[in-house]
Structure formats: C-alpha cells, structure tokens
Amino acid sequence: MRFIHTSDWHLGRFFFGLHLTADQEYLLKEQFIPLIKDTKPNVLLISGDLYDRAVPPLEAIALLDEVLYKIIAELKVPVVIISGNHDSGERLAFASRFLSEQKLFVFGQFNPDVDSVTISDSYGTINIYPLPYTEPVTIREAFSDKNITDHNTAVSEVLNIIKLKHTATNRAIVMAHVFTIGGETCESERPLSSSSSAGGIDTVNTSLFNGFNYTALGHLHRAQTVGNNTVRYSGSLMKYSFSEANHVKSVELVDMDKDGNCTSERIPLTPKRDLRQITGFLKGILNNENRSDDYLEVTLLDEGALLNPMEKLREKYPNVLKIERPMLIKTDTKFSNSLAHKNVTKSELFSCFFKEVENKDLSDEQKTVFNEILNNINKYNQ
Ligand SMILES: [Mn+2]
C-alpha cells in the first residue's frame, strides 16, 4: 500500500501583508498534483492546518475545493483529512457524511467512538485512525475523566481506545495534529495552548504511538522524524516564517509492505518564489546579486542612516519584506545618549543628522549655508 503524507498547507496565509494563495496554488497544482499523478498512491493523508485560520479567505476555499476535486474525482485517489489547531473543525467537516461516499474523509471534530477509514491492498486491510485536533477539556468531558488535564493524557486515552478496538491482524496508521516532546519548532506554529510556555503541558510523548505501523503527524512545520522512524511530521507546504529559510519543504511518500513495515521517501517541493535571508552592505547587495523575485529578509551591515533602503532594494528585489539593521541599534544609542534632543538648536540637530547620513562632520562652509537657509525660513515664517 502506498500513501502520501502531508500537512500544514495553511491556505490563505498572509505574510507581511502579502497574500500567499498564488504561491500555494503553484505548489499544489504544478508540483503536488503531478506528483500524485506520477506516484499513484492508494490514499492521501493531510494531517491538519489545511487553512491558516478558522474563517479562511474565499480564494483559499476555492483553491482547496479545486485541488481536492482533481485528486479525488480525476485522479481517483481517496483523501483523509483531520483538522489542525488553525482550522475550524466544524466548518471543515461540513457535509462530511455525504463526502465520505465520494472518498473524501474529513474528520473535523473529536468522536469518542474513533472511526477509522479502511483501505485494502492485496495483503489485507489497513485501518487509518484520524485524530482531529482537540482541546484536552473536550476529551475530559467526553470521557468524564478528571485525570485528563493535558494533551498527553488526552491523546493517550484516545489511543488506548483505538488499541482496544483494533483488529490485530490489520495494519494501522494514526493521523494526529500534536506537538511531540523533542520536536523541533519554528516561528510559524501557533502554540497549542496558552500555558505552553509554562511547562510543556501541550506536548505529547512519542512513545504513545508505539505499535502503530505509521504515524502521520501535523503541527510542526519542519519535516522530521520523532521517536522511532515511523512517527513523522511531513512539515508544511511552504516556508511560513524567515526562521524556516533553511528548511527544504517536502511531502512523505510511503510504501507499506504486507507486514506493515514502511519505507518512506521525502519528496521536495520547489516554490515559485523562495523565502531567503541575505546579509551585507546595501551597496554590495545592490551591485552583486542578480535580480530576484524571492521573498527576502535583508540584514544590512551599514552603520549610520541610509536614505530609503527599502525603496532602493525593491527596485532589484521587489519582494523584500523585511530589513534588519543590527548596526543601527548601536548608532541610535550613541545618538540619543550624547544629546538631549529638546535642548539643542536646530543647527546642532542638523549637524548630528548630517553626521548620521554622511558619516562625517559638516564643514564650516556647509554650516554657513545651512544657517543662511534657516535664517531665510525664519524670516519667511515671521
Ligand atoms: Mn501548522
């Protein structure tokens, strides 16, 4: 049995005021769908965060609709979806009872009975157990169990039910949207609970997934294996923060044999516009690099003031989104400590500004010119 595991598409994401849907559309239509065509999996698993927000933009909904139609109706590949912490499970699961008849299996909300999706190959049956993202309090109430106070005990209880229900001769896959202990994070994941920074209450132990043939995880945006080799995060569809600049985004292509042993291959996805960080002096960056449409964070090493660096950079790199000026912080401190702004004359203030911009003092001649201009302005204003 062959399947593709992906997650965290975050359709409709805004990034520094930019709508990323066109980039997501390129990745899904030009890379992901052809991959499905070529590799012909028996099923596609999407482990949560399909959308970036509970109420996604219309373009994002239209894109997901189109992509799922192509995969299910045209390529005849069934799709199993769970909700993530960014999705609204209720909205995602609209009409899911009808859609499952068409091989679109959407699990938006926790179900104490824990359904499974069944896939068969020539060796027998595989149960796919979907765990949509659920707050521990929901599971505590569903099971009337006061001991369920965090994500680890909640997921553990649900997995225990699955283990009891599961027919031992069948192979088993779990899908979950969780934060595992030891998983590597980045800046674009939203913490699962507000108390997460207080002591790991939102993390789950990877050993909970022992005994399953494959665990298809979502939530962490870097592709990674946690615990044993079959407990995996596919990572996100695209880089969604500059902290991911060095990630290679990918999906997992997995082949499962008759005994449930899995061989997986990480297939990289190449975006139309990459997200990169570059560092250097403004002049050097403008002179040395080729024109690029990539999304850029530029760290400028120049000291002192620069006139309109964003405007200058964007002539060559239209998608510069962020400029960092580590050297300016030093200069700023120097400036503000040396002068009490309110007590200086206009010509002293201008001398200071001139030094920031030109990195040298005003000449006597320049001072005279400036004072003449200032006098003229003053006269005019009287
Ligand atoms: Mn996510």
Short mmCIF file of C-alpha atoms and ligand atoms in Angstrom, two decimals:
data_model
loop_
_atom_site.label_atom_id
_atom_site.label_comp_id
_atom_site.label_asym_id
_atom_site.label_seq_id
_atom_site.Cartn_x
_atom_site.Cartn_y
_atom_site.Cartn_z
CA MET A 1 0.00 0.00 0.00
CA ARG A 2 1.34 3.38 -0.98
CA PHE A 3 0.31 6.70 0.55
CA ILE A 4 1.37 10.33 0.63
CA HIS A 5 1.52 12.15 3.95
CA THR A 6 1.35 15.94 4.01
CA SER A 7 0.10 18.61 6.44
CA ASP A 8 0.07 22.30 7.33
CA TRP A 9 -0.89 23.76 3.99
CA HIS A 10 -2.11 26.95 5.74
CA LEU A 11 -4.09 28.03 2.69
CA GLY A 12 -4.94 31.73 2.71
CA ARG A 13 -1.95 32.72 4.80
CA PHE A 14 -0.95 36.38 4.84
CA PHE A 15 2.76 37.07 5.22
CA PHE A 16 3.97 40.64 5.80
CA GLY A 17 0.72 41.83 4.23
CA LEU A 18 1.11 39.58 1.18
CA HIS A 19 -1.47 37.02 0.16
CA LEU A 20 0.37 33.71 -0.39
CA THR A 21 -2.50 31.90 -2.14
CA ALA A 22 -0.94 32.26 -5.61
CA ASP A 23 2.28 30.63 -4.35
CA GLN A 24 0.27 27.87 -2.67
CA GLU A 25 -1.70 27.35 -5.88
CA TYR A 26 1.53 26.97 -7.86
CA LEU A 27 2.91 24.38 -5.40
CA LEU A 28 -0.30 22.37 -5.30
CA LYS A 29 -1.18 22.46 -8.99
CA GLU A 30 2.25 22.42 -10.59
CA GLN A 31 4.11 20.20 -8.14
CA PHE A 32 1.86 18.29 -5.80
CA ILE A 33 -0.86 17.12 -8.20
CA PRO A 34 1.71 15.97 -10.82
CA LEU A 35 3.46 14.07 -8.02
CA ILE A 36 0.21 12.27 -7.21
CA LYS A 37 -0.28 11.53 -10.90
CA ASP A 38 3.22 10.03 -11.17
CA THR A 39 3.34 8.05 -7.94
CA LYS A 40 -0.29 6.85 -7.87
CA PRO A 41 -0.77 6.47 -4.10
CA ASN A 42 -3.69 4.46 -2.71
CA VAL A 43 -4.60 7.29 -0.37
CA LEU A 44 -3.56 10.85 0.55
CA LEU A 45 -3.34 11.84 4.22
CA ILE A 46 -3.48 15.51 5.26
CA SER A 47 -2.72 15.95 8.96
CA GLY A 48 -4.33 19.28 9.78
CA ASP A 49 -3.97 23.04 9.29
CA LEU A 50 -5.42 22.99 5.79
CA TYR A 51 -6.32 26.61 6.28
CA ASP A 52 -4.40 29.29 8.11
CA ARG A 53 -7.43 30.48 10.03
CA ALA A 54 -10.86 29.38 11.17
CA VAL A 55 -12.60 31.60 8.59
CA PRO A 56 -10.34 31.43 5.55
CA PRO A 57 -10.34 33.86 2.60
CA LEU A 58 -12.58 32.85 -0.33
CA GLU A 59 -9.58 32.26 -2.62
CA ALA A 60 -8.25 29.68 -0.17
CA ILE A 61 -11.57 27.81 -0.08
CA ALA A 62 -11.77 27.83 -3.89
CA LEU A 63 -8.22 26.51 -4.13
CA LEU A 64 -8.82 23.65 -1.70
CA ASP A 65 -12.05 22.77 -3.49
CA GLU A 66 -10.29 22.61 -6.84
CA VAL A 67 -7.28 20.66 -5.58
CA LEU A 68 -9.41 18.05 -3.80
CA TYR A 69 -11.63 17.67 -6.88
CA LYS A 70 -8.63 16.99 -9.10
CA ILE A 71 -7.14 14.46 -6.67
CA ILE A 72 -10.34 12.59 -5.81
CA ALA A 73 -12.54 12.86 -8.90
CA GLU A 74 -9.93 12.99 -11.64
CA LEU A 75 -7.01 11.00 -10.22
CA LYS A 76 -9.27 8.69 -8.17
CA VAL A 77 -7.14 8.96 -5.04
CA PRO A 78 -9.11 8.96 -1.76
CA VAL A 79 -8.21 11.70 0.73
CA VAL A 80 -8.30 11.59 4.54
CA ILE A 81 -8.20 14.94 6.34
CA ILE A 82 -8.04 15.85 10.03
CA SER A 83 -8.41 19.39 11.36
CA GLY A 84 -5.45 21.22 12.93
CA ASN A 85 -5.35 23.96 15.55
CA HIS A 86 -5.64 26.65 12.87
CA ASP A 87 -8.75 25.11 11.29
CA SER A 88 -12.31 25.36 12.43
CA GLY A 89 -13.13 21.66 12.71
CA GLU A 90 -16.86 22.27 12.45
CA ARG A 91 -16.55 24.25 9.23
CA LEU A 92 -14.04 21.87 7.70
CA ALA A 93 -16.32 18.90 8.36
CA PHE A 94 -19.38 20.37 6.65
CA ALA A 95 -21.20 17.65 4.67
CA SER A 96 -18.52 15.12 5.61
CA ARG A 97 -21.08 12.27 5.88
CA PHE A 98 -22.01 12.79 2.24
CA LEU A 99 -18.46 13.42 1.12
CA SER A 100 -17.15 10.17 2.59
CA GLU A 101 -19.25 8.35 -0.02
CA GLN A 102 -17.14 10.14 -2.63
CA LYS A 103 -13.88 9.15 -0.89
CA LEU A 104 -13.28 12.48 0.82
CA PHE A 105 -12.98 11.62 4.51
CA VAL A 106 -12.92 14.75 6.68
CA PHE A 107 -12.59 14.49 10.46
CA GLY A 108 -13.12 17.92 11.95
CA GLN A 109 -14.27 17.14 15.46
CA PHE A 110 -13.47 14.62 18.15
CA ASN A 111 -15.60 11.49 18.12
CA PRO A 112 -15.31 9.30 21.27
CA ASP A 113 -16.02 6.22 19.17
CA VAL A 114 -12.97 6.96 16.98
CA ASP A 115 -13.90 5.88 13.48
CA SER A 116 -11.36 4.53 11.06
CA VAL A 117 -11.02 4.71 7.31
CA THR A 118 -10.33 1.33 5.80
CA ILE A 119 -8.04 0.77 2.83
CA SER A 120 -7.35 -2.63 1.32
CA ASP A 121 -4.45 -3.94 -0.68
CA SER A 122 -3.73 -7.45 -1.95
CA TYR A 123 -2.40 -8.43 1.50
CA GLY A 124 -5.38 -7.33 3.55
CA THR A 125 -6.76 -4.37 5.43
CA ILE A 126 -5.21 -1.16 6.74
CA ASN A 127 -7.07 0.97 9.30
CA ILE A 128 -6.38 4.69 9.25
CA TYR A 129 -7.27 6.26 12.61
CA PRO A 130 -7.81 10.04 12.35
CA LEU A 131 -7.44 12.21 15.47
CA PRO A 132 -8.64 15.73 14.65
CA TYR A 133 -7.06 18.46 16.79
CA THR A 134 -8.96 18.56 20.09
CA GLU A 135 -8.55 20.54 23.30
CA PRO A 136 -7.97 18.24 26.31
CA VAL A 137 -11.07 19.67 28.03
CA THR A 138 -13.29 18.27 25.24
CA ILE A 139 -11.88 14.78 25.71
CA ARG A 140 -12.09 15.11 29.51
CA GLU A 141 -15.80 15.88 29.23
CA ALA A 142 -16.46 13.20 26.62
CA PHE A 143 -14.91 10.51 28.83
CA SER A 144 -15.95 12.08 32.17
CA ASP A 145 -12.38 11.58 33.29
CA LYS A 146 -10.90 14.23 35.60
CA ASN A 147 -7.40 12.85 35.07
CA ILE A 148 -7.38 14.18 31.53
CA THR A 149 -5.75 17.55 32.11
CA ASP A 150 -3.27 17.93 29.26
CA HIS A 151 -2.65 16.87 25.69
CA ASN A 152 -0.54 13.87 26.64
CA THR A 153 -3.19 12.20 28.80
CA ALA A 154 -5.92 13.14 26.31
CA VAL A 155 -4.17 11.64 23.29
CA SER A 156 -3.09 8.65 25.36
CA GLU A 157 -6.73 7.90 26.32
CA VAL A 158 -7.90 8.12 22.71
CA LEU A 159 -5.08 5.87 21.51
CA ASN A 160 -5.95 3.33 24.22
CA ILE A 161 -9.47 3.11 22.81
CA ILE A 162 -8.07 2.64 19.32
CA LYS A 163 -5.72 -0.11 20.53
CA LEU A 164 -8.66 -1.93 22.15
CA LYS A 165 -10.80 -1.64 19.03
CA HIS A 166 -8.12 -2.53 16.54
CA THR A 167 -8.08 -5.93 14.88
CA ALA A 168 -4.54 -7.18 15.46
CA THR A 169 -4.17 -8.74 12.01
CA ASN A 170 -4.85 -5.41 10.30
CA ARG A 171 -2.14 -2.85 9.77
CA ALA A 172 -2.70 0.55 11.41
CA ILE A 173 -1.93 4.20 10.66
CA VAL A 174 -2.64 7.09 13.06
CA MET A 175 -3.09 10.69 11.96
CA ALA A 176 -2.73 13.38 14.62
CA HIS A 177 -2.13 17.10 14.94
CA VAL A 178 0.05 17.31 18.04
CA PHE A 179 3.28 18.74 19.42
CA THR A 180 5.55 15.88 20.40
CA ILE A 181 8.24 16.13 23.07
CA GLY A 182 11.59 16.75 21.41
CA GLY A 183 10.08 18.04 18.18
CA GLU A 184 11.88 20.95 16.57
CA THR A 185 9.78 24.11 16.35
CA CYS A 186 9.95 27.27 14.23
CA GLU A 187 8.25 30.67 14.32
CA SER A 188 5.14 29.97 12.22
CA GLU A 189 3.48 27.41 14.52
CA ARG A 190 0.86 28.76 16.89
CA PRO A 191 1.22 27.24 20.38
CA LEU A 192 -1.48 24.66 21.13
CA SER A 193 -2.41 26.21 24.47
CA SER A 194 -1.75 29.47 26.20
CA SER A 195 0.01 27.68 29.03
CA SER A 196 2.51 26.05 26.69
CA SER A 197 5.42 28.23 27.72
CA ALA A 198 4.81 27.41 31.38
CA GLY A 199 6.00 23.83 31.26
CA GLY A 200 5.31 21.62 28.28
CA ILE A 201 1.65 20.95 29.05
CA ASP A 202 0.79 20.85 25.34
CA THR A 203 3.35 18.22 24.36
CA VAL A 204 2.74 14.51 23.91
CA ASN A 205 5.18 11.66 24.33
CA THR A 206 6.20 9.95 21.09
CA SER A 207 6.10 6.54 22.77
CA LEU A 208 2.28 6.81 22.73
CA PHE A 209 2.46 5.91 19.05
CA ASN A 210 4.42 2.70 19.58
CA GLY A 211 2.67 -0.24 18.00
CA PHE A 212 1.25 1.64 15.02
CA ASN A 213 2.81 0.98 11.65
CA TYR A 214 2.96 4.66 10.73
CA THR A 215 2.05 7.92 12.48
CA ALA A 216 1.28 10.82 10.14
CA LEU A 217 1.73 13.96 12.22
CA GLY A 218 0.90 17.60 11.59
CA HIS A 219 1.67 20.82 13.52
CA LEU A 220 5.46 21.22 13.39
CA HIS A 221 6.49 22.92 10.17
CA ARG A 222 9.88 21.30 9.73
CA ALA A 223 9.81 17.81 8.19
CA GLN A 224 11.18 15.48 10.85
CA THR A 225 11.11 12.06 12.43
CA VAL A 226 10.33 11.93 16.14
CA GLY A 227 10.65 8.88 18.37
CA ASN A 228 11.02 5.92 16.08
CA ASN A 229 11.42 6.11 12.34
CA THR A 230 7.72 5.71 11.56
CA VAL A 231 6.50 8.66 13.65
CA ARG A 232 6.85 11.61 11.30
CA TYR A 233 5.99 15.20 10.61
CA SER A 234 5.72 15.90 6.91
CA GLY A 235 6.27 19.62 7.58
CA SER A 236 4.41 22.49 5.98
CA LEU A 237 3.70 23.08 2.28
CA MET A 238 5.78 26.30 2.19
CA LYS A 239 8.11 28.30 4.39
CA TYR A 240 5.83 30.46 6.53
CA SER A 241 8.45 32.40 8.53
CA PHE A 242 12.02 33.57 7.99
CA SER A 243 13.08 31.11 10.70
CA GLU A 244 12.34 28.41 8.07
CA ALA A 245 14.65 29.92 5.43
CA ASN A 246 16.92 26.86 5.51
CA HIS A 247 14.13 24.25 5.52
CA VAL A 248 13.51 22.04 2.50
CA LYS A 249 9.75 21.67 2.28
CA SER A 250 8.54 18.24 1.22
CA VAL A 251 5.92 15.51 1.46
CA GLU A 252 6.37 11.91 2.58
CA LEU A 253 5.82 9.16 0.03
CA VAL A 254 5.39 5.94 1.99
CA ASP A 255 5.21 2.30 0.89
CA MET A 256 3.85 -0.17 3.41
CA ASP A 257 4.51 -3.89 2.93
CA LYS A 258 2.31 -6.83 3.91
CA ASP A 259 3.71 -6.85 7.48
CA GLY A 260 3.20 -3.10 7.91
CA ASN A 261 6.86 -2.18 7.51
CA CYS A 262 7.22 1.25 5.95
CA THR A 263 9.75 2.69 3.57
CA SER A 264 9.45 6.42 3.14
CA GLU A 265 10.90 8.91 0.77
CA ARG A 266 10.91 12.65 1.31
CA ILE A 267 9.90 14.37 -1.93
CA PRO A 268 10.93 18.05 -2.02
CA LEU A 269 8.57 20.79 -3.21
CA THR A 270 10.12 23.73 -5.03
CA PRO A 271 8.23 27.01 -4.70
CA LYS A 272 8.00 29.60 -7.44
CA ARG A 273 9.47 32.20 -5.09
CA ASP A 274 11.78 31.01 -2.34
CA LEU A 275 11.96 32.65 1.08
CA ARG A 276 15.56 33.65 1.87
CA GLN A 277 17.73 35.71 4.20
CA ILE A 278 20.61 37.75 2.82
CA THR A 279 23.20 39.79 4.70
CA GLY A 280 25.61 42.50 3.53
CA PHE A 281 26.17 46.18 2.87
CA LEU A 282 23.47 47.97 0.87
CA LYS A 283 25.83 48.89 -1.96
CA GLY A 284 27.21 45.36 -2.20
CA ILE A 285 23.76 43.77 -2.23
CA LEU A 286 22.57 46.17 -4.94
CA ASN A 287 25.68 45.56 -7.05
CA ASN A 288 26.39 41.89 -6.57
CA GLU A 289 23.19 39.90 -6.56
CA ASN A 290 21.09 39.17 -9.59
CA ARG A 291 17.54 40.45 -9.70
CA SER A 292 15.31 38.11 -7.72
CA ASP A 293 11.60 37.70 -7.03
CA ASP A 294 12.22 35.66 -3.88
CA TYR A 295 10.75 36.76 -0.55
CA LEU A 296 13.69 38.31 1.28
CA GLU A 297 14.75 39.35 4.72
CA VAL A 298 17.76 41.62 4.25
CA THR A 299 20.21 42.26 7.07
CA LEU A 300 22.15 45.46 6.32
CA LEU A 301 25.53 45.79 7.97
CA ASP A 302 25.82 49.52 7.19
CA GLU A 303 26.31 51.84 10.13
CA GLY A 304 24.54 55.17 10.20
CA ALA A 305 21.43 56.29 8.37
CA LEU A 306 20.54 55.14 4.86
CA LEU A 307 18.07 57.00 2.71
CA ASN A 308 15.12 54.80 1.66
CA PRO A 309 16.93 51.45 1.73
CA MET A 310 13.64 49.55 1.20
CA GLU A 311 12.85 51.57 -1.93
CA LYS A 312 16.34 51.01 -3.35
CA LEU A 313 16.33 47.28 -2.61
CA ARG A 314 12.87 46.79 -4.10
CA GLU A 315 13.99 48.14 -7.46
CA LYS A 316 16.07 45.00 -7.78
CA TYR A 317 14.29 42.69 -5.34
CA PRO A 318 10.56 43.53 -5.49
CA ASN A 319 9.68 41.11 -2.68
CA VAL A 320 11.95 42.37 0.10
CA LEU A 321 9.65 42.01 3.10
CA LYS A 322 11.88 42.91 5.99
CA ILE A 323 15.07 44.85 6.67
CA GLU A 324 17.17 44.26 9.76
CA ARG A 325 19.68 46.93 10.83
CA PRO A 326 21.75 45.44 13.66
CA MET A 327 24.40 48.20 13.43
CA LEU A 328 21.82 50.97 13.70
CA ILE A 329 20.82 50.00 17.21
CA LYS A 330 24.37 50.84 18.36
CA THR A 331 24.35 54.14 16.49
CA ASP A 332 20.95 55.06 17.86
CA THR A 333 22.09 54.56 21.41
CA LYS A 334 25.13 56.73 20.81
CA PHE A 335 22.97 59.46 19.29
CA SER A 336 20.35 59.55 21.99
CA ASN A 337 22.88 59.45 24.83
CA SER A 338 25.02 62.26 23.51
CA LEU A 339 22.26 64.79 23.01
CA ALA A 340 19.16 65.77 24.87
CA HIS A 341 17.06 66.44 21.78
CA LYS A 342 14.86 69.09 23.30
CA ASN A 343 17.75 71.30 24.40
CA VAL A 344 19.72 71.59 21.18
CA THR A 345 19.49 74.24 18.49
CA LYS A 346 18.25 73.46 15.00
CA SER A 347 21.73 73.79 13.54
CA GLU A 348 23.17 71.37 16.14
CA LEU A 349 20.41 68.91 15.36
CA PHE A 350 21.10 69.20 11.65
CA SER A 351 24.85 68.68 12.21
CA CYS A 352 24.03 65.48 14.04
CA PHE A 353 21.67 64.30 11.28
CA PHE A 354 24.30 65.11 8.66
CA LYS A 355 26.86 63.05 10.51
CA GLU A 356 24.46 60.09 10.71
CA VAL A 357 23.81 60.18 6.98
CA GLU A 358 27.24 61.10 5.63
CA ASN A 359 29.40 59.74 8.41
CA LYS A 360 31.42 62.99 8.57
CA ASP A 361 31.10 66.43 10.17
CA LEU A 362 29.63 69.47 8.44
CA SER A 363 32.34 71.73 7.04
CA ASP A 364 32.38 75.39 8.14
CA GLU A 365 31.16 76.35 4.69
CA GLN A 366 28.22 73.92 4.89
CA LYS A 367 27.36 75.23 8.35
CA THR A 368 27.21 78.76 6.98
CA VAL A 369 24.96 77.68 4.09
CA PHE A 370 22.64 75.82 6.43
CA ASN A 371 22.39 78.81 8.80
CA GLU A 372 21.60 81.12 5.91
CA ILE A 373 18.78 78.82 4.76
CA LEU A 374 17.48 78.55 8.29
CA ASN A 375 17.50 82.35 8.71
CA ASN A 376 15.60 82.75 5.45
CA ILE A 377 12.97 80.25 6.58
CA ASN A 378 12.63 82.02 9.90
CA LYS A 379 12.22 85.36 8.19
CA TYR A 380 9.59 83.94 5.88
CA ASN A 381 7.66 82.48 8.82
CA GLN A 382 7.55 85.73 10.80
MN MN B 1 0.52 24.48 11.28
#
